[in-house]
Structure formats: C-alpha cells, structure tokens
Amino acid sequence: MDSIGEGCTELKRAYDRCFNSWFSERFLKGEHRSGADPCAEIFKGYQTCLKKAIKEQNIPLDGLEFMAGDEESNDSSES
C-alpha cells in the first residue's frame, strides 16, 4: 500500500520492512523488552514526511491527537 503522500511511499515501505522484520524476528521470540527500537529513525522520517503531506493536502486532523508528535504534550487529558 502506498502512502498518502507520494514522496513518502519509499519511507513507508522502509518502515514497513523494518517493523515486519523486528516483529517476526524479535518481538514474537520474546526479545522486545530491551527497549531499543531499531525502526525509530525510519519512523521519525516517515512521520515528518506524512505531516508535510497532510498539511499540503489540507487533510483535516481535528480530534486525532496521535499525530501531535513529541513536541506537543497531552495537557488536555490532565485538566
């Protein structure tokens, strides 16, 4: 499946390959407690590309806090 942003498709595929490899070769064998995320950098690049594509395509994200990213906190849940 391609990404919503044409320029993000290769990053998505790279992340999918990395995640699927980690999931099948490590997670399912119980090697997931180390805390290391071998796909984190690929995901960050893909997420950055997605955010740009979403903005360029004017896709509304009202109510979708999961796209907020690390720079924003979930202060609304604490009030």
PDB file of N, CA, C and O in Angstrom:
ATOM      1  N   MET A   1       0.851  -1.174   0.000  1.00  0.00           N
ATOM      2  CA  MET A   1       0.000   0.000   0.000  1.00  0.00           C
ATOM      3  C   MET A   1       0.894   1.233   0.000  1.00  0.00           C
ATOM      4  O   MET A   1       1.847   1.316   0.757  1.00  0.00           O
ATOM      5  N   ASP A   2       0.564   2.181  -0.844  1.00  0.00           N
ATOM      6  CA  ASP A   2       1.313   3.426  -0.912  1.00  0.00           C
ATOM      7  C   ASP A   2       0.907   4.365   0.225  1.00  0.00           C
ATOM      8  O   ASP A   2      -0.137   4.213   0.842  1.00  0.00           O
ATOM      9  N   SER A   3       1.735   5.350   0.450  1.00  0.00           N
ATOM     10  CA  SER A   3       1.474   6.366   1.458  1.00  0.00           C
ATOM     11  C   SER A   3       0.534   7.426   0.876  1.00  0.00           C
ATOM     12  O   SER A   3       0.402   7.556  -0.339  1.00  0.00           O
ATOM     13  N   ILE A   4      -0.097   8.209   1.748  1.00  0.00           N
ATOM     14  CA  ILE A   4      -0.961   9.291   1.269  1.00  0.00           C
ATOM     15  C   ILE A   4      -0.160  10.385   0.592  1.00  0.00           C
ATOM     16  O   ILE A   4      -0.674  11.121  -0.222  1.00  0.00           O
ATOM     17  N   GLY A   5       1.114  10.486   0.937  1.00  0.00           N
ATOM     18  CA  GLY A   5       2.000  11.440   0.286  1.00  0.00           C
ATOM     19  C   GLY A   5       2.901  10.685  -0.679  1.00  0.00           C
ATOM     20  O   GLY A   5       3.635   9.789  -0.270  1.00  0.00           O
ATOM     21  N   GLU A   6       2.826  11.013  -1.970  1.00  0.00           N
ATOM     22  CA  GLU A   6       3.609  10.287  -2.973  1.00  0.00           C
ATOM     23  C   GLU A   6       5.086  10.213  -2.605  1.00  0.00           C
ATOM     24  O   GLU A   6       5.723   9.181  -2.774  1.00  0.00           O
ATOM     25  N   GLY A   7       5.617  11.305  -2.105  1.00  0.00           N
ATOM     26  CA  GLY A   7       7.027  11.337  -1.732  1.00  0.00           C
ATOM     27  C   GLY A   7       7.360  10.548  -0.484  1.00  0.00           C
ATOM     28  O   GLY A   7       8.528  10.373  -0.148  1.00  0.00           O
ATOM     29  N   CYS A   8       6.353  10.054   0.205  1.00  0.00           N
ATOM     30  CA  CYS A   8       6.553   9.314   1.448  1.00  0.00           C
ATOM     31  C   CYS A   8       6.496   7.804   1.270  1.00  0.00           C
ATOM     32  O   CYS A   8       6.772   7.057   2.203  1.00  0.00           O
ATOM     33  N   THR A   9       6.154   7.349   0.091  1.00  0.00           N
ATOM     34  CA  THR A   9       5.932   5.919  -0.131  1.00  0.00           C
ATOM     35  C   THR A   9       7.176   5.081   0.151  1.00  0.00           C
ATOM     36  O   THR A   9       7.085   4.039   0.808  1.00  0.00           O
ATOM     37  N   GLU A  10       8.335   5.522  -0.305  1.00  0.00           N
ATOM     38  CA  GLU A  10       9.551   4.732  -0.047  1.00  0.00           C
ATOM     39  C   GLU A  10       9.885   4.693   1.434  1.00  0.00           C
ATOM     40  O   GLU A  10      10.347   3.665   1.942  1.00  0.00           O
ATOM     41  N   LEU A  11       9.665   5.802   2.151  1.00  0.00           N
ATOM     42  CA  LEU A  11       9.876   5.804   3.603  1.00  0.00           C
ATOM     43  C   LEU A  11       8.904   4.852   4.293  1.00  0.00           C
ATOM     44  O   LEU A  11       9.272   4.138   5.223  1.00  0.00           O
ATOM     45  N   LYS A  12       7.665   4.828   3.822  1.00  0.00           N
ATOM     46  CA  LYS A  12       6.676   3.917   4.391  1.00  0.00           C
ATOM     47  C   LYS A  12       7.097   2.476   4.172  1.00  0.00           C
ATOM     48  O   LYS A  12       7.031   1.649   5.091  1.00  0.00           O
ATOM     49  N   ARG A  13       7.536   2.174   2.982  1.00  0.00           N
ATOM     50  CA  ARG A  13       7.964   0.801   2.668  1.00  0.00           C
ATOM     51  C   ARG A  13       9.178   0.397   3.498  1.00  0.00           C
ATOM     52  O   ARG A  13       9.273  -0.740   3.972  1.00  0.00           O
ATOM     53  N   ALA A  14      10.112   1.320   3.678  1.00  0.00           N
ATOM     54  CA  ALA A  14      11.289   1.033   4.500  1.00  0.00           C
ATOM     55  C   ALA A  14      10.875   0.767   5.945  1.00  0.00           C
ATOM     56  O   ALA A  14      11.375  -0.167   6.584  1.00  0.00           O
ATOM     57  N   TYR A  15       9.963   1.590   6.458  1.00  0.00           N
ATOM     58  CA  TYR A  15       9.487   1.381   7.826  1.00  0.00           C
ATOM     59  C   TYR A  15       8.723   0.061   7.932  1.00  0.00           C
ATOM     60  O   TYR A  15       8.924  -0.692   8.887  1.00  0.00           O
ATOM     61  N   ASP A  16       7.864  -0.230   6.972  1.00  0.00           N
ATOM     62  CA  ASP A  16       7.111  -1.490   6.987  1.00  0.00           C
ATOM     63  C   ASP A  16       8.067  -2.687   7.015  1.00  0.00           C
ATOM     64  O   ASP A  16       7.860  -3.637   7.783  1.00  0.00           O
ATOM     65  N   ARG A  17       9.111  -2.637   6.185  1.00  0.00           N
ATOM     66  CA  ARG A  17      10.094  -3.739   6.157  1.00  0.00           C
ATOM     67  C   ARG A  17      10.795  -3.867   7.505  1.00  0.00           C
ATOM     68  O   ARG A  17      10.938  -4.971   8.042  1.00  0.00           O
ATOM     69  N   CYS A  18      11.212  -2.752   8.054  1.00  0.00           N
ATOM     70  CA  CYS A  18      11.910  -2.759   9.341  1.00  0.00           C
ATOM     71  C   CYS A  18      11.001  -3.292  10.439  1.00  0.00           C
ATOM     72  O   CYS A  18      11.382  -4.174  11.210  1.00  0.00           O
ATOM     73  N   PHE A  19       9.778  -2.776  10.508  1.00  0.00           N
ATOM     74  CA  PHE A  19       8.842  -3.207  11.539  1.00  0.00           C
ATOM     75  C   PHE A  19       8.511  -4.690  11.407  1.00  0.00           C
ATOM     76  O   PHE A  19       8.539  -5.431  12.396  1.00  0.00           O
ATOM     77  N   ASN A  20       8.208  -5.138  10.199  1.00  0.00           N
ATOM     78  CA  ASN A  20       7.853  -6.542   9.998  1.00  0.00           C
ATOM     79  C   ASN A  20       9.008  -7.465  10.372  1.00  0.00           C
ATOM     80  O   ASN A  20       8.797  -8.525  10.965  1.00  0.00           O
ATOM     81  N   SER A  21      10.217  -7.062  10.053  1.00  0.00           N
ATOM     82  CA  SER A  21      11.391  -7.846  10.420  1.00  0.00           C
ATOM     83  C   SER A  21      11.542  -7.900  11.936  1.00  0.00           C
ATOM     84  O   SER A  21      11.742  -8.971  12.524  1.00  0.00           O
ATOM     85  N   TRP A  22      11.485  -6.743  12.586  1.00  0.00           N
ATOM     86  CA  TRP A  22      11.590  -6.697  14.051  1.00  0.00           C
ATOM     87  C   TRP A  22      10.485  -7.524  14.704  1.00  0.00           C
ATOM     88  O   TRP A  22      10.747  -8.302  15.619  1.00  0.00           O
ATOM     89  N   PHE A  23       9.269  -7.376  14.225  1.00  0.00           N
ATOM     90  CA  PHE A  23       8.129  -8.073  14.814  1.00  0.00           C
ATOM     91  C   PHE A  23       8.295  -9.589  14.710  1.00  0.00           C
ATOM     92  O   PHE A  23       8.131 -10.306  15.693  1.00  0.00           O
ATOM     93  N   SER A  24       8.645 -10.072  13.522  1.00  0.00           N
ATOM     94  CA  SER A  24       8.727 -11.518  13.327  1.00  0.00           C
ATOM     95  C   SER A  24      10.009 -12.128  13.890  1.00  0.00           C
ATOM     96  O   SER A  24       9.985 -13.238  14.402  1.00  0.00           O
ATOM     97  N   GLU A  25      11.114 -11.404  13.801  1.00  0.00           N
ATOM     98  CA  GLU A  25      12.397 -11.970  14.214  1.00  0.00           C
ATOM     99  C   GLU A  25      12.761 -11.703  15.667  1.00  0.00           C
ATOM    100  O   GLU A  25      13.630 -12.384  16.210  1.00  0.00           O
ATOM    101  N   ARG A  26      12.122 -10.734  16.302  1.00  0.00           N
ATOM    102  CA  ARG A  26      12.482 -10.411  17.683  1.00  0.00           C
ATOM    103  C   ARG A  26      11.270 -10.421  18.616  1.00  0.00           C
ATOM    104  O   ARG A  26      11.271 -11.128  19.608  1.00  0.00           O
ATOM    105  N   PHE A  27      10.277  -9.624  18.306  1.00  0.00           N
ATOM    106  CA  PHE A  27       9.128  -9.489  19.203  1.00  0.00           C
ATOM    107  C   PHE A  27       8.447 -10.830  19.466  1.00  0.00           C
ATOM    108  O   PHE A  27       8.190 -11.187  20.604  1.00  0.00           O
ATOM    109  N   LEU A  28       8.154 -11.567  18.415  1.00  0.00           N
ATOM    110  CA  LEU A  28       7.463 -12.839  18.580  1.00  0.00           C
ATOM    111  C   LEU A  28       8.318 -13.887  19.280  1.00  0.00           C
ATOM    112  O   LEU A  28       7.793 -14.880  19.780  1.00  0.00           O
ATOM    113  N   LYS A  29       9.617 -13.647  19.365  1.00  0.00           N
ATOM    114  CA  LYS A  29      10.515 -14.557  20.073  1.00  0.00           C
ATOM    115  C   LYS A  29      10.804 -14.077  21.485  1.00  0.00           C
ATOM    116  O   LYS A  29      11.666 -14.616  22.172  1.00  0.00           O
ATOM    117  N   GLY A  30      10.089 -13.032  21.924  1.00  0.00           N
ATOM    118  CA  GLY A  30      10.239 -12.522  23.289  1.00  0.00           C
ATOM    119  C   GLY A  30      11.386 -11.556  23.491  1.00  0.00           C
ATOM    120  O   GLY A  30      11.722 -11.235  24.618  1.00  0.00           O
ATOM    121  N   GLU A  31      11.966 -11.059  22.431  1.00  0.00           N
ATOM    122  CA  GLU A  31      13.107 -10.142  22.536  1.00  0.00           C
ATOM    123  C   GLU A  31      12.673  -8.684  22.432  1.00  0.00           C
ATOM    124  O   GLU A  31      13.343  -7.867  21.815  1.00  0.00           O
ATOM    125  N   HIS A  32      11.571  -8.326  23.038  1.00  0.00           N
ATOM    126  CA  HIS A  32      11.025  -6.976  22.898  1.00  0.00           C
ATOM    127  C   HIS A  32      11.188  -6.129  24.148  1.00  0.00           C
ATOM    128  O   HIS A  32      10.798  -4.981  24.168  1.00  0.00           O
ATOM    129  N   ARG A  33      11.767  -6.659  25.176  1.00  0.00           N
ATOM    130  CA  ARG A  33      11.868  -5.922  26.436  1.00  0.00           C
ATOM    131  C   ARG A  33      13.120  -5.048  26.539  1.00  0.00           C
ATOM    132  O   ARG A  33      13.287  -4.322  27.483  1.00  0.00           O
ATOM    133  N   SER A  34      13.990  -5.117  25.556  1.00  0.00           N
ATOM    134  CA  SER A  34      15.253  -4.374  25.615  1.00  0.00           C
ATOM    135  C   SER A  34      15.053  -2.870  25.556  1.00  0.00           C
ATOM    136  O   SER A  34      15.909  -2.110  25.965  1.00  0.00           O
ATOM    137  N   GLY A  35      13.921  -2.437  25.037  1.00  0.00           N
ATOM    138  CA  GLY A  35      13.641  -1.006  24.941  1.00  0.00           C
ATOM    139  C   GLY A  35      14.191  -0.357  23.694  1.00  0.00           C
ATOM    140  O   GLY A  35      13.840   0.753  23.353  1.00  0.00           O
ATOM    141  N   ALA A  36      15.082  -1.041  22.995  1.00  0.00           N
ATOM    142  CA  ALA A  36      15.645  -0.496  21.772  1.00  0.00           C
ATOM    143  C   ALA A  36      14.634  -0.624  20.635  1.00  0.00           C
ATOM    144  O   ALA A  36      14.036  -1.670  20.452  1.00  0.00           O
ATOM    145  N   ASP A  37      14.444   0.451  19.906  1.00  0.00           N
ATOM    146  CA  ASP A  37      13.538   0.435  18.762  1.00  0.00           C
ATOM    147  C   ASP A  37      14.381   0.606  17.502  1.00  0.00           C
ATOM    148  O   ASP A  37      14.778   1.722  17.160  1.00  0.00           O
ATOM    149  N   PRO A  38      14.662  -0.486  16.790  1.00  0.00           N
ATOM    150  CA  PRO A  38      15.532  -0.391  15.627  1.00  0.00           C
ATOM    151  C   PRO A  38      14.929   0.396  14.460  1.00  0.00           C
ATOM    152  O   PRO A  38      15.641   0.768  13.535  1.00  0.00           O
ATOM    153  N   CYS A  39      13.643   0.671  14.520  1.00  0.00           N
ATOM    154  CA  CYS A  39      12.965   1.363  13.421  1.00  0.00           C
ATOM    155  C   CYS A  39      12.637   2.816  13.746  1.00  0.00           C
ATOM    156  O   CYS A  39      11.994   3.502  12.943  1.00  0.00           O
ATOM    157  N   ALA A  40      13.063   3.292  14.887  1.00  0.00           N
ATOM    158  CA  ALA A  40      12.673   4.628  15.355  1.00  0.00           C
ATOM    159  C   ALA A  40      13.072   5.749  14.393  1.00  0.00           C
ATOM    160  O   ALA A  40      12.265   6.638  14.108  1.00  0.00           O
ATOM    161  N   GLU A  41      14.280   5.710  13.892  1.00  0.00           N
ATOM    162  CA  GLU A  41      14.738   6.783  12.997  1.00  0.00           C
ATOM    163  C   GLU A  41      13.979   6.763  11.671  1.00  0.00           C
ATOM    164  O   GLU A  41      13.642   7.812  11.131  1.00  0.00           O
ATOM    165  N   ILE A  42      13.720   5.573  11.152  1.00  0.00           N
ATOM    166  CA  ILE A  42      12.953   5.465   9.912  1.00  0.00           C
ATOM    167  C   ILE A  42      11.548   6.005  10.135  1.00  0.00           C
ATOM    168  O   ILE A  42      11.012   6.749   9.311  1.00  0.00           O
ATOM    169  N   PHE A  43      10.949   5.641  11.282  1.00  0.00           N
ATOM    170  CA  PHE A  43       9.600   6.113  11.584  1.00  0.00           C
ATOM    171  C   PHE A  43       9.556   7.634  11.704  1.00  0.00           C
ATOM    172  O   PHE A  43       8.634   8.266  11.199  1.00  0.00           O
ATOM    173  N   LYS A  44      10.540   8.219  12.355  1.00  0.00           N
ATOM    174  CA  LYS A  44      10.574   9.676  12.505  1.00  0.00           C
ATOM    175  C   LYS A  44      10.601  10.364  11.138  1.00  0.00           C
ATOM    176  O   LYS A  44       9.913  11.359  10.924  1.00  0.00           O
ATOM    177  N   GLY A  45      11.408   9.839  10.237  1.00  0.00           N
ATOM    178  CA  GLY A  45      11.464  10.407   8.889  1.00  0.00           C
ATOM    179  C   GLY A  45      10.144  10.271   8.162  1.00  0.00           C
ATOM    180  O   GLY A  45       9.679  11.198   7.498  1.00  0.00           O
ATOM    181  N   TYR A  46       9.532   9.104   8.295  1.00  0.00           N
ATOM    182  CA  TYR A  46       8.234   8.868   7.660  1.00  0.00           C
ATOM    183  C   TYR A  46       7.164   9.772   8.265  1.00  0.00           C
ATOM    184  O   TYR A  46       6.367  10.372   7.542  1.00  0.00           O
ATOM    185  N   GLN A  47       7.173   9.911   9.575  1.00  0.00           N
ATOM    186  CA  GLN A  47       6.192  10.762  10.246  1.00  0.00           C
ATOM    187  C   GLN A  47       6.338  12.222   9.814  1.00  0.00           C
ATOM    188  O   GLN A  47       5.343  12.898   9.546  1.00  0.00           O
ATOM    189  N   THR A  48       7.558  12.693   9.689  1.00  0.00           N
ATOM    190  CA  THR A  48       7.803  14.062   9.232  1.00  0.00           C
ATOM    191  C   THR A  48       7.269  14.256   7.817  1.00  0.00           C
ATOM    192  O   THR A  48       6.609  15.264   7.518  1.00  0.00           O
ATOM    193  N   CYS A  49       7.528  13.284   6.962  1.00  0.00           N
ATOM    194  CA  CYS A  49       7.046  13.351   5.583  1.00  0.00           C
ATOM    195  C   CYS A  49       5.518  13.351   5.551  1.00  0.00           C
ATOM    196  O   CYS A  49       4.897  14.117   4.813  1.00  0.00           O
ATOM    197  N   LEU A  50       4.899  12.489   6.361  1.00  0.00           N
ATOM    198  CA  LEU A  50       3.435  12.424   6.424  1.00  0.00           C
ATOM    199  C   LEU A  50       2.823  13.745   6.886  1.00  0.00           C
ATOM    200  O   LEU A  50       1.837  14.201   6.315  1.00  0.00           O
ATOM    201  N   LYS A  51       3.404  14.323   7.909  1.00  0.00           N
ATOM    202  CA  LYS A  51       2.874  15.588   8.419  1.00  0.00           C
ATOM    203  C   LYS A  51       2.906  16.658   7.333  1.00  0.00           C
ATOM    204  O   LYS A  51       1.959  17.441   7.196  1.00  0.00           O
ATOM    205  N   LYS A  52       3.981  16.692   6.567  1.00  0.00           N
ATOM    206  CA  LYS A  52       4.095  17.659   5.474  1.00  0.00           C
ATOM    207  C   LYS A  52       3.033  17.384   4.408  1.00  0.00           C
ATOM    208  O   LYS A  52       2.364  18.302   3.933  1.00  0.00           O
ATOM    209  N   ALA A  53       2.860  16.124   4.034  1.00  0.00           N
ATOM    210  CA  ALA A  53       1.870  15.755   3.015  1.00  0.00           C
ATOM    211  C   ALA A  53       0.450  16.073   3.479  1.00  0.00           C
ATOM    212  O   ALA A  53      -0.374  16.569   2.703  1.00  0.00           O
ATOM    213  N   ILE A  54       0.172  15.816   4.736  1.00  0.00           N
ATOM    214  CA  ILE A  54      -1.155  16.095   5.292  1.00  0.00           C
ATOM    215  C   ILE A  54      -1.440  17.591   5.249  1.00  0.00           C
ATOM    216  O   ILE A  54      -2.528  18.019   4.872  1.00  0.00           O
ATOM    217  N   LYS A  55      -0.431  18.382   5.596  1.00  0.00           N
ATOM    218  CA  LYS A  55      -0.593  19.837   5.564  1.00  0.00           C
ATOM    219  C   LYS A  55      -0.786  20.331   4.132  1.00  0.00           C
ATOM    220  O   LYS A  55      -1.672  21.140   3.854  1.00  0.00           O
ATOM    221  N   GLU A  56       0.030  19.828   3.213  1.00  0.00           N
ATOM    222  CA  GLU A  56      -0.057  20.246   1.811  1.00  0.00           C
ATOM    223  C   GLU A  56      -1.394  19.881   1.173  1.00  0.00           C
ATOM    224  O   GLU A  56      -1.902  20.594   0.315  1.00  0.00           O
ATOM    225  N   GLN A  57      -1.969  18.756   1.593  1.00  0.00           N
ATOM    226  CA  GLN A  57      -3.228  18.287   1.024  1.00  0.00           C
ATOM    227  C   GLN A  57      -4.449  18.778   1.823  1.00  0.00           C
ATOM    228  O   GLN A  57      -5.572  18.413   1.516  1.00  0.00           O
ATOM    229  N   ASN A  58      -4.191  19.601   2.831  1.00  0.00           N
ATOM    230  CA  ASN A  58      -5.258  20.162   3.668  1.00  0.00           C
ATOM    231  C   ASN A  58      -6.192  19.079   4.217  1.00  0.00           C
ATOM    232  O   ASN A  58      -7.416  19.223   4.196  1.00  0.00           O
ATOM    233  N   ILE A  59      -5.606  18.001   4.715  1.00  0.00           N
ATOM    234  CA  ILE A  59      -6.392  16.919   5.306  1.00  0.00           C
ATOM    235  C   ILE A  59      -6.692  17.301   6.751  1.00  0.00           C
ATOM    236  O   ILE A  59      -5.772  17.515   7.540  1.00  0.00           O
ATOM    237  N   PRO A  60      -7.970  17.401   7.122  1.00  0.00           N
ATOM    238  CA  PRO A  60      -8.309  17.802   8.487  1.00  0.00           C
ATOM    239  C   PRO A  60      -7.988  16.681   9.478  1.00  0.00           C
ATOM    240  O   PRO A  60      -8.285  15.514   9.236  1.00  0.00           O
ATOM    241  N   LEU A  61      -7.361  17.051  10.581  1.00  0.00           N
ATOM    242  CA  LEU A  61      -6.998  16.080  11.610  1.00  0.00           C
ATOM    243  C   LEU A  61      -7.640  16.406  12.956  1.00  0.00           C
ATOM    244  O   LEU A  61      -7.139  15.988  13.989  1.00  0.00           O
ATOM    245  N   ASP A  62      -8.727  17.141  12.930  1.00  0.00           N
ATOM    246  CA  ASP A  62      -9.388  17.511  14.169  1.00  0.00           C
ATOM    247  C   ASP A  62      -9.715  16.270  14.984  1.00  0.00           C
ATOM    248  O   ASP A  62     -10.317  15.319  14.489  1.00  0.00           O
ATOM    249  N   GLY A  63      -9.276  16.274  16.241  1.00  0.00           N
ATOM    250  CA  GLY A  63      -9.565  15.175  17.149  1.00  0.00           C
ATOM    251  C   GLY A  63      -8.623  13.994  17.038  1.00  0.00           C
ATOM    252  O   GLY A  63      -8.817  12.988  17.701  1.00  0.00           O
ATOM    253  N   LEU A  64      -7.586  14.101  16.224  1.00  0.00           N
ATOM    254  CA  LEU A  64      -6.641  12.997  16.069  1.00  0.00           C
ATOM    255  C   LEU A  64      -5.336  13.352  16.771  1.00  0.00           C
ATOM    256  O   LEU A  64      -4.350  13.709  16.155  1.00  0.00           O
ATOM    257  N   GLU A  65      -5.324  13.228  18.076  1.00  0.00           N
ATOM    258  CA  GLU A  65      -4.181  13.621  18.881  1.00  0.00           C
ATOM    259  C   GLU A  65      -2.937  12.788  18.611  1.00  0.00           C
ATOM    260  O   GLU A  65      -1.833  13.220  18.855  1.00  0.00           O
ATOM    261  N   PHE A  66      -3.085  11.582  18.056  1.00  0.00           N
ATOM    262  CA  PHE A  66      -1.929  10.718  17.835  1.00  0.00           C
ATOM    263  C   PHE A  66      -0.937  11.318  16.853  1.00  0.00           C
ATOM    264  O   PHE A  66       0.213  10.923  16.809  1.00  0.00           O
ATOM    265  N   MET A  67      -1.348  12.298  16.063  1.00  0.00           N
ATOM    266  CA  MET A  67      -0.448  12.944  15.113  1.00  0.00           C
ATOM    267  C   MET A  67       0.247  14.160  15.713  1.00  0.00           C
ATOM    268  O   MET A  67       0.988  14.851  15.034  1.00  0.00           O
ATOM    269  N   ALA A  68       0.030  14.418  16.987  1.00  0.00           N
ATOM    270  CA  ALA A  68       0.576  15.614  17.616  1.00  0.00           C
ATOM    271  C   ALA A  68       2.105  15.603  17.630  1.00  0.00           C
ATOM    272  O   ALA A  68       2.734  16.633  17.519  1.00  0.00           O
ATOM    273  N   GLY A  69       2.713  14.450  17.784  1.00  0.00           N
ATOM    274  CA  GLY A  69       4.168  14.358  17.799  1.00  0.00           C
ATOM    275  C   GLY A  69       4.741  14.579  19.180  1.00  0.00           C
ATOM    276  O   GLY A  69       4.037  14.881  20.148  1.00  0.00           O
ATOM    277  N   ASP A  70       6.034  14.431  19.300  1.00  0.00           N
ATOM    278  CA  ASP A  70       6.724  14.519  20.593  1.00  0.00           C
ATOM    279  C   ASP A  70       6.802  15.940  21.124  1.00  0.00           C
ATOM    280  O   ASP A  70       6.936  16.149  22.319  1.00  0.00           O
ATOM    281  N   GLU A  71       6.749  16.920  20.246  1.00  0.00           N
ATOM    282  CA  GLU A  71       6.934  18.306  20.690  1.00  0.00           C
ATOM    283  C   GLU A  71       5.717  18.875  21.416  1.00  0.00           C
ATOM    284  O   GLU A  71       5.781  19.885  22.064  1.00  0.00           O
ATOM    285  N   GLU A  72       4.590  18.191  21.296  1.00  0.00           N
ATOM    286  CA  GLU A  72       3.381  18.649  21.968  1.00  0.00           C
ATOM    287  C   GLU A  72       3.005  17.644  23.035  1.00  0.00           C
ATOM    288  O   GLU A  72       3.190  16.462  22.889  1.00  0.00           O
ATOM    289  N   SER A  73       2.450  18.135  24.137  1.00  0.00           N
ATOM    290  CA  SER A  73       2.051  17.226  25.201  1.00  0.00           C
ATOM    291  C   SER A  73       0.547  17.075  25.221  1.00  0.00           C
ATOM    292  O   SER A  73      -0.184  17.838  24.612  1.00  0.00           O
ATOM    293  N   ASN A  74       0.076  16.095  25.932  1.00  0.00           N
ATOM    294  CA  ASN A  74      -1.356  15.842  26.073  1.00  0.00           C
ATOM    295  C   ASN A  74      -1.892  16.539  27.317  1.00  0.00           C
ATOM    296  O   ASN A  74      -2.479  15.916  28.179  1.00  0.00           O
ATOM    297  N   ASP A  75      -1.683  17.829  27.431  1.00  0.00           N
ATOM    298  CA  ASP A  75      -2.142  18.584  28.592  1.00  0.00           C
ATOM    299  C   ASP A  75      -3.641  18.540  28.760  1.00  0.00           C
ATOM    300  O   ASP A  75      -4.156  18.643  29.857  1.00  0.00           O
ATOM    301  N   SER A  76      -4.393  18.375  27.680  1.00  0.00           N
ATOM    302  CA  SER A  76      -5.856  18.356  27.749  1.00  0.00           C
ATOM    303  C   SER A  76      -6.363  17.186  28.562  1.00  0.00           C
ATOM    304  O   SER A  76      -7.417  17.252  29.164  1.00  0.00           O
ATOM    305  N   SER A  77      -5.602  16.092  28.618  1.00  0.00           N
ATOM    306  CA  SER A  77      -6.041  14.932  29.395  1.00  0.00           C
ATOM    307  C   SER A  77      -5.775  15.107  30.874  1.00  0.00           C
ATOM    308  O   SER A  77      -6.286  14.358  31.696  1.00  0.00           O
ATOM    309  N   GLU A  78      -4.984  16.107  31.245  1.00  0.00           N
ATOM    310  CA  GLU A  78      -4.653  16.311  32.648  1.00  0.00           C
ATOM    311  C   GLU A  78      -5.577  17.314  33.330  1.00  0.00           C
ATOM    312  O   GLU A  78      -5.530  17.489  34.520  1.00  0.00           O
ATOM    313  N   SER A  79      -6.423  18.002  32.592  1.00  0.00           N
ATOM    314  CA  SER A  79      -7.272  19.011  33.207  1.00  0.00           C
ATOM    315  C   SER A  79      -8.607  18.461  33.623  1.00  0.00           C
ATOM    316  O   SER A  79      -8.998  17.400  33.390  1.00  0.00           O
TER     317      SER A  79
END
